[in-house]
PDB file of C-alpha atoms in Angstrom:
ATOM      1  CA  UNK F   1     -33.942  -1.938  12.424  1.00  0.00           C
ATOM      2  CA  UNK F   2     -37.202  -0.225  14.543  1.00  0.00           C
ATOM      3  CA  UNK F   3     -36.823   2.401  16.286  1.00  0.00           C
ATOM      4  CA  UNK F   4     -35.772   1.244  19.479  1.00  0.00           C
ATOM      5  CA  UNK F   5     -32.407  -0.041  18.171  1.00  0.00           C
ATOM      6  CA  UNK F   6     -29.548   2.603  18.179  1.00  0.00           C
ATOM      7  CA  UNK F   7     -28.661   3.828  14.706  1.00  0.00           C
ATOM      8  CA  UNK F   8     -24.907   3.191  13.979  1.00  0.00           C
ATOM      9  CA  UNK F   9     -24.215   6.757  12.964  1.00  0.00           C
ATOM     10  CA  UNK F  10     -25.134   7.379  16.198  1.00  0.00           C
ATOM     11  CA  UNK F  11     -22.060   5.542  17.852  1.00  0.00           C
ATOM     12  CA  UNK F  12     -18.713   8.130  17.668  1.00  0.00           C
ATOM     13  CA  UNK F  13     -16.913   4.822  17.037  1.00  0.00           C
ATOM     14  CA  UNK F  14     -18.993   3.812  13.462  1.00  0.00           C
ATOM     15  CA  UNK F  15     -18.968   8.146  13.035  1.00  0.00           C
ATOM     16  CA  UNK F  16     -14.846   7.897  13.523  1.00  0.00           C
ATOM     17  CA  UNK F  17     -14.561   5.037  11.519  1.00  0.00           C
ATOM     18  CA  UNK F  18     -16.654   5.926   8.652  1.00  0.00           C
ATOM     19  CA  UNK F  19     -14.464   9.918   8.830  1.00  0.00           C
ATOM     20  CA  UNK F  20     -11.131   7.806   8.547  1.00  0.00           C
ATOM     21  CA  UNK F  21     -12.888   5.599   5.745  1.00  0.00           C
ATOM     22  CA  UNK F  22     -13.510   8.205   3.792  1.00  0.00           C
ATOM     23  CA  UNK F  23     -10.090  10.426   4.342  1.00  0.00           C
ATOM     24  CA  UNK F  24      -8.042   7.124   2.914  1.00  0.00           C
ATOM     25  CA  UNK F  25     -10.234   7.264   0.178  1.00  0.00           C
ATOM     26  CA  UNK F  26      -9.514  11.201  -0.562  1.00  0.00           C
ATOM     27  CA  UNK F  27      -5.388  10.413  -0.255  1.00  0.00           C
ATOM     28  CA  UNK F  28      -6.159   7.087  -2.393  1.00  0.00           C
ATOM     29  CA  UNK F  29      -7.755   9.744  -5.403  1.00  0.00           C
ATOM     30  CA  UNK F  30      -5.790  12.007  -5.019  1.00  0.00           C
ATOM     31  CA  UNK F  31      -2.513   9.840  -4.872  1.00  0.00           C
ATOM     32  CA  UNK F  32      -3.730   7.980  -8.116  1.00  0.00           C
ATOM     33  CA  UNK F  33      -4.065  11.609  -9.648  1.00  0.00           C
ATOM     34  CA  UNK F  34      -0.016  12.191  -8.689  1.00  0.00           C
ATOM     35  CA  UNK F  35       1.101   9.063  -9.831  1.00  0.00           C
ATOM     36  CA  UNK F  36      -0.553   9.289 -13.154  1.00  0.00           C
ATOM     37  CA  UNK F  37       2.599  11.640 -14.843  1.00  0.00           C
ATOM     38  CA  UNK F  38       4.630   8.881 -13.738  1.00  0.00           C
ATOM     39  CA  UNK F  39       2.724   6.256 -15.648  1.00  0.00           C
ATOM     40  CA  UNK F  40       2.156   4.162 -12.078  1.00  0.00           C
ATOM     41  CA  UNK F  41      -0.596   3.099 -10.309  1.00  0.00           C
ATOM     42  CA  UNK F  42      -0.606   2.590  -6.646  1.00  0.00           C
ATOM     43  CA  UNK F  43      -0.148  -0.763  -5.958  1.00  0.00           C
ATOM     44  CA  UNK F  44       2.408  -0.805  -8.776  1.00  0.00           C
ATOM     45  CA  UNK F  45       4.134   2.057  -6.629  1.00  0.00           C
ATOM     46  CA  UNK F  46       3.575   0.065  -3.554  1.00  0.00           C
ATOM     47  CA  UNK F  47       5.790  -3.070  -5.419  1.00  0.00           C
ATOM     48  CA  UNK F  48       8.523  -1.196  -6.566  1.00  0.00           C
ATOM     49  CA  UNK F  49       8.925   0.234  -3.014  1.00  0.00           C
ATOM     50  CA  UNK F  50       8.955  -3.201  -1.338  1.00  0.00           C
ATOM     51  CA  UNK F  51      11.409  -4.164  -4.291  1.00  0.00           C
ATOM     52  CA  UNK F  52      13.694  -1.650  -3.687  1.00  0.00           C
ATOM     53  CA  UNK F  53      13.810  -1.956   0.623  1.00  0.00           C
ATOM     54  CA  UNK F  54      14.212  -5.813   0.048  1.00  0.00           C
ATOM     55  CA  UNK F  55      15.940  -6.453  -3.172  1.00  0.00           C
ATOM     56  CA  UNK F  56      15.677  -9.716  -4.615  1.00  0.00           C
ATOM     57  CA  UNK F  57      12.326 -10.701  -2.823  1.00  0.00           C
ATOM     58  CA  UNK F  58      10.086 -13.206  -3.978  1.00  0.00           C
ATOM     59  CA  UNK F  59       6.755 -12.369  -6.326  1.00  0.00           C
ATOM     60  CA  UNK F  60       4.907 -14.419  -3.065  1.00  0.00           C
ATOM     61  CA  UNK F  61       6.879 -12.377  -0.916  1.00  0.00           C
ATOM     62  CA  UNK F  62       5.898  -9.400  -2.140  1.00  0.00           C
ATOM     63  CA  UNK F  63       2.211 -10.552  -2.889  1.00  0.00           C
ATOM     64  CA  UNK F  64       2.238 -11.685   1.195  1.00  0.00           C
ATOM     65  CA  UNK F  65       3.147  -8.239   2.466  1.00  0.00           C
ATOM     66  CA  UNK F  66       1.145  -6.315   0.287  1.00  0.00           C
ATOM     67  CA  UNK F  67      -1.865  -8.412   1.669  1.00  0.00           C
ATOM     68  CA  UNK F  68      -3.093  -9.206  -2.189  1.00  0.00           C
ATOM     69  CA  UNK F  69      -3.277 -12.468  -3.432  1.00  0.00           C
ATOM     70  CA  UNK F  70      -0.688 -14.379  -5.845  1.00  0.00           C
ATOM     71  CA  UNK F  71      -2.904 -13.491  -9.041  1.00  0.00           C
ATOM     72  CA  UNK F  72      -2.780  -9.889  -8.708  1.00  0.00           C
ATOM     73  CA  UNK F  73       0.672  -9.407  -8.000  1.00  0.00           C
ATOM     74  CA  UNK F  74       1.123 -12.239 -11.244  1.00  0.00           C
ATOM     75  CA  UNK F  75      -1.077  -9.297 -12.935  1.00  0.00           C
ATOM     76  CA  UNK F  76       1.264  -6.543 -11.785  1.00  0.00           C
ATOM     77  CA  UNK F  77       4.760  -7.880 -12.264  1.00  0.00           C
ATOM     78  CA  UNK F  78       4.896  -8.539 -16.135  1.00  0.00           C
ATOM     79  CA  UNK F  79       3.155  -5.252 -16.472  1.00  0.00           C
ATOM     80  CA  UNK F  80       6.093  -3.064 -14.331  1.00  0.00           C
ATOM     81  CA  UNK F  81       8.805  -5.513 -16.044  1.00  0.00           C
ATOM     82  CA  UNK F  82       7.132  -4.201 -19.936  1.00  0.00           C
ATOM     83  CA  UNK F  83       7.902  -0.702 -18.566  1.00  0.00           C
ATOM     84  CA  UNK F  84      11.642  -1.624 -17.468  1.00  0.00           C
ATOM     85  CA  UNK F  85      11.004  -0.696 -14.027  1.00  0.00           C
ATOM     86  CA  UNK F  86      11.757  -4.736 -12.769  1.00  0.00           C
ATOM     87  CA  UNK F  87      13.261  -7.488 -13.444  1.00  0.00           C
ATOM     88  CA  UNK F  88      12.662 -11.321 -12.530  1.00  0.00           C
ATOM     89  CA  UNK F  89      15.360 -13.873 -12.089  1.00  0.00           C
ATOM     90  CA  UNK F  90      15.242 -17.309 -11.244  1.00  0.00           C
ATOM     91  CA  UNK F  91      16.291 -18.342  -7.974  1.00  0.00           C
ATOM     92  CA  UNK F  92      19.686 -20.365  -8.034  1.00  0.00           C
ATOM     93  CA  UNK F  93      18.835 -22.657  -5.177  1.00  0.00           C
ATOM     94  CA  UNK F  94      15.071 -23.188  -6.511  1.00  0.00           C
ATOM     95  CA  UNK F  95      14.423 -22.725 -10.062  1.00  0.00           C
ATOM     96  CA  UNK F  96      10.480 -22.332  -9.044  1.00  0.00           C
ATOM     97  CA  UNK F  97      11.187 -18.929  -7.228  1.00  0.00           C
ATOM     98  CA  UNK F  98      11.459 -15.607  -9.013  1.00  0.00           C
ATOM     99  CA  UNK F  99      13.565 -12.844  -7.467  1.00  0.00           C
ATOM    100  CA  UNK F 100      12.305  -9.344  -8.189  1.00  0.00           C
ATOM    101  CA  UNK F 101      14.735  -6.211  -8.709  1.00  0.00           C
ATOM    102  CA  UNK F 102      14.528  -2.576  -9.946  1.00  0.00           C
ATOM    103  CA  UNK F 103      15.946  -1.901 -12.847  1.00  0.00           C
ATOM    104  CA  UNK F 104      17.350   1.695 -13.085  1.00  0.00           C
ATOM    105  CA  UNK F 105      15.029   3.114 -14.039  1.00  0.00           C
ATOM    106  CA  UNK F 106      12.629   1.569 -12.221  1.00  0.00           C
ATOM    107  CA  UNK F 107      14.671   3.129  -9.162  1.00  0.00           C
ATOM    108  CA  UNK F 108      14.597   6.302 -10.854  1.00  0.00           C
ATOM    109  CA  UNK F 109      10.997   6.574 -11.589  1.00  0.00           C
ATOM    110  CA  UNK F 110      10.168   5.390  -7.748  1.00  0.00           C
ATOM    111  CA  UNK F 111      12.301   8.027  -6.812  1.00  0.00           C
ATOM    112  CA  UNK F 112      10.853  10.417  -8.314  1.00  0.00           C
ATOM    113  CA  UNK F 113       7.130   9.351  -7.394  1.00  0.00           C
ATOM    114  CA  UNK F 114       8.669   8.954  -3.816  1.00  0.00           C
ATOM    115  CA  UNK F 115       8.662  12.909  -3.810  1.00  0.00           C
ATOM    116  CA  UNK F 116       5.391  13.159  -4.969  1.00  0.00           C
ATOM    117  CA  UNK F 117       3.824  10.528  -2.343  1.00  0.00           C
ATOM    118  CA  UNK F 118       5.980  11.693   0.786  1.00  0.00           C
ATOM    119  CA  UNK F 119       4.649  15.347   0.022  1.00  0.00           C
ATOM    120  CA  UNK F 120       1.269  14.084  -0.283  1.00  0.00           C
ATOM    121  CA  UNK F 121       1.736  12.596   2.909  1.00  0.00           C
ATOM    122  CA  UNK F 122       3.967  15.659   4.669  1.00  0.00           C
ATOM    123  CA  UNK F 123       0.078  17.875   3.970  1.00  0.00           C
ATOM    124  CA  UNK F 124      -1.855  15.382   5.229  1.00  0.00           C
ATOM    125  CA  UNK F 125      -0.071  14.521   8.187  1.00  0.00           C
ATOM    126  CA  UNK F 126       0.237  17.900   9.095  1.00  0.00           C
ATOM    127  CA  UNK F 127      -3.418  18.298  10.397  1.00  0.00           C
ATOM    128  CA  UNK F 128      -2.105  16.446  13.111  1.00  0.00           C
ATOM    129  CA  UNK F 129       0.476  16.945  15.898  1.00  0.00           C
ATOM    130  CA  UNK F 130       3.441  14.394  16.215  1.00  0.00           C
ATOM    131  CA  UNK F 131       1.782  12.897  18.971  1.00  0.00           C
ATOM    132  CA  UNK F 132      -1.632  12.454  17.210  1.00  0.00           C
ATOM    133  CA  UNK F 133       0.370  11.222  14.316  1.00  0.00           C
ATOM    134  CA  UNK F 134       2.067   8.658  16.790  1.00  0.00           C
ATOM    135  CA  UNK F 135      -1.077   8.086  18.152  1.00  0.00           C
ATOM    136  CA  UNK F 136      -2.778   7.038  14.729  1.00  0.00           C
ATOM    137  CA  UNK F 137      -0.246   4.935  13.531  1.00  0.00           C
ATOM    138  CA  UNK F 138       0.127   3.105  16.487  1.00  0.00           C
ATOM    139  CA  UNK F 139      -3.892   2.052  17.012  1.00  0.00           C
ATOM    140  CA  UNK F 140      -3.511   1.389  12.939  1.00  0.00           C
ATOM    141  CA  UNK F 141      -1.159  -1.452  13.745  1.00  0.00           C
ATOM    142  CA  UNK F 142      -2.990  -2.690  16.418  1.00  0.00           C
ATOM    143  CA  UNK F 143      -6.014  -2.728  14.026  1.00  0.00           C
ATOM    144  CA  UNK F 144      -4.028  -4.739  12.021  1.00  0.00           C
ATOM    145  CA  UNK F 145      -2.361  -6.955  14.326  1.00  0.00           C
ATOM    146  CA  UNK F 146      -5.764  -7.709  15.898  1.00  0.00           C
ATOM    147  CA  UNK F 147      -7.679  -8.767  12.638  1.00  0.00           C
ATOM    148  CA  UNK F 148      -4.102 -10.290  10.981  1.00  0.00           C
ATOM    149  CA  UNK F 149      -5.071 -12.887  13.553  1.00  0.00           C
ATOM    150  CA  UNK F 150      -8.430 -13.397  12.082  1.00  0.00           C
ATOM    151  CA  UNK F 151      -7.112 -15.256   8.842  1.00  0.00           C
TER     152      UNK F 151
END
């Protein structure tokens, strides 16, 4: 860069960006920290809750809305089902597919951690009104929606 160009931390929108960058990151280390009595880690927390709102998904179904690829969730899933928190069963119309359920304790122990997360959440959130919590959900998604297209 010389010193004609514009410095990025000069733009409120790389400023913004780089402040909501860095607040994940504080809820992602402290989240890992809160999960760690409950022997989980978060994307094994973020599996069992997709398990247990769509019983009986697929492991690709699973790996496609978590936005990770096949060989991580193929990393996660034997490692959850060693702790009795899944199980895997074959799919009766196509023996290639494995369906993924919570055992119970795998319920209980997302139940549990589900206490834990939403109350990390409840603090978090509360810096901001409803509104600005509506607000910054809602540009989130269209974040998302906008680079989903990207692919």
């Amino acid at each position: 860069m010389n010193n004609k160009q514009a410095l990025p931390w000069d733009n409120p929108r790389f400023r913004n960006w780089i402040a909501m960058v860095r607040a994940e990151k504080a809820v992602v280390r402290e989240l890992t920290h809160a999960l760690a009595p409950f022997d989980l880690k978060l994307g094994q927390l973020d599996v069992l809750m997709n398990i247990y709102r769509h019983p009986g998904m697929s492991q690709h179904d699973v790996a496609r809305k978590l936005l990770i690829g096949r060989s991580n969730i193929t990393m996660l899933l034997p490692q959850l089902e060693k702790q009795g928190l899944i199980r895997r069963e074959g799919d009766k119309k196509d023996k290639r597919v494995m369906r993924l359920f919570l055992t119970e304790d795998g319920e209980a122990r997302l139940m549990e951690a589900l206490k834990v997360y939403t109350a990390l959440i409840d603090r978090v959130m509360a810096q901001s009104t409803p509104a600005q919590c509506d607000a910054m959900g809602e540009q989130m998604r269209r974040i998302e929606e906008m680079l989903s297209g990207d692919d």
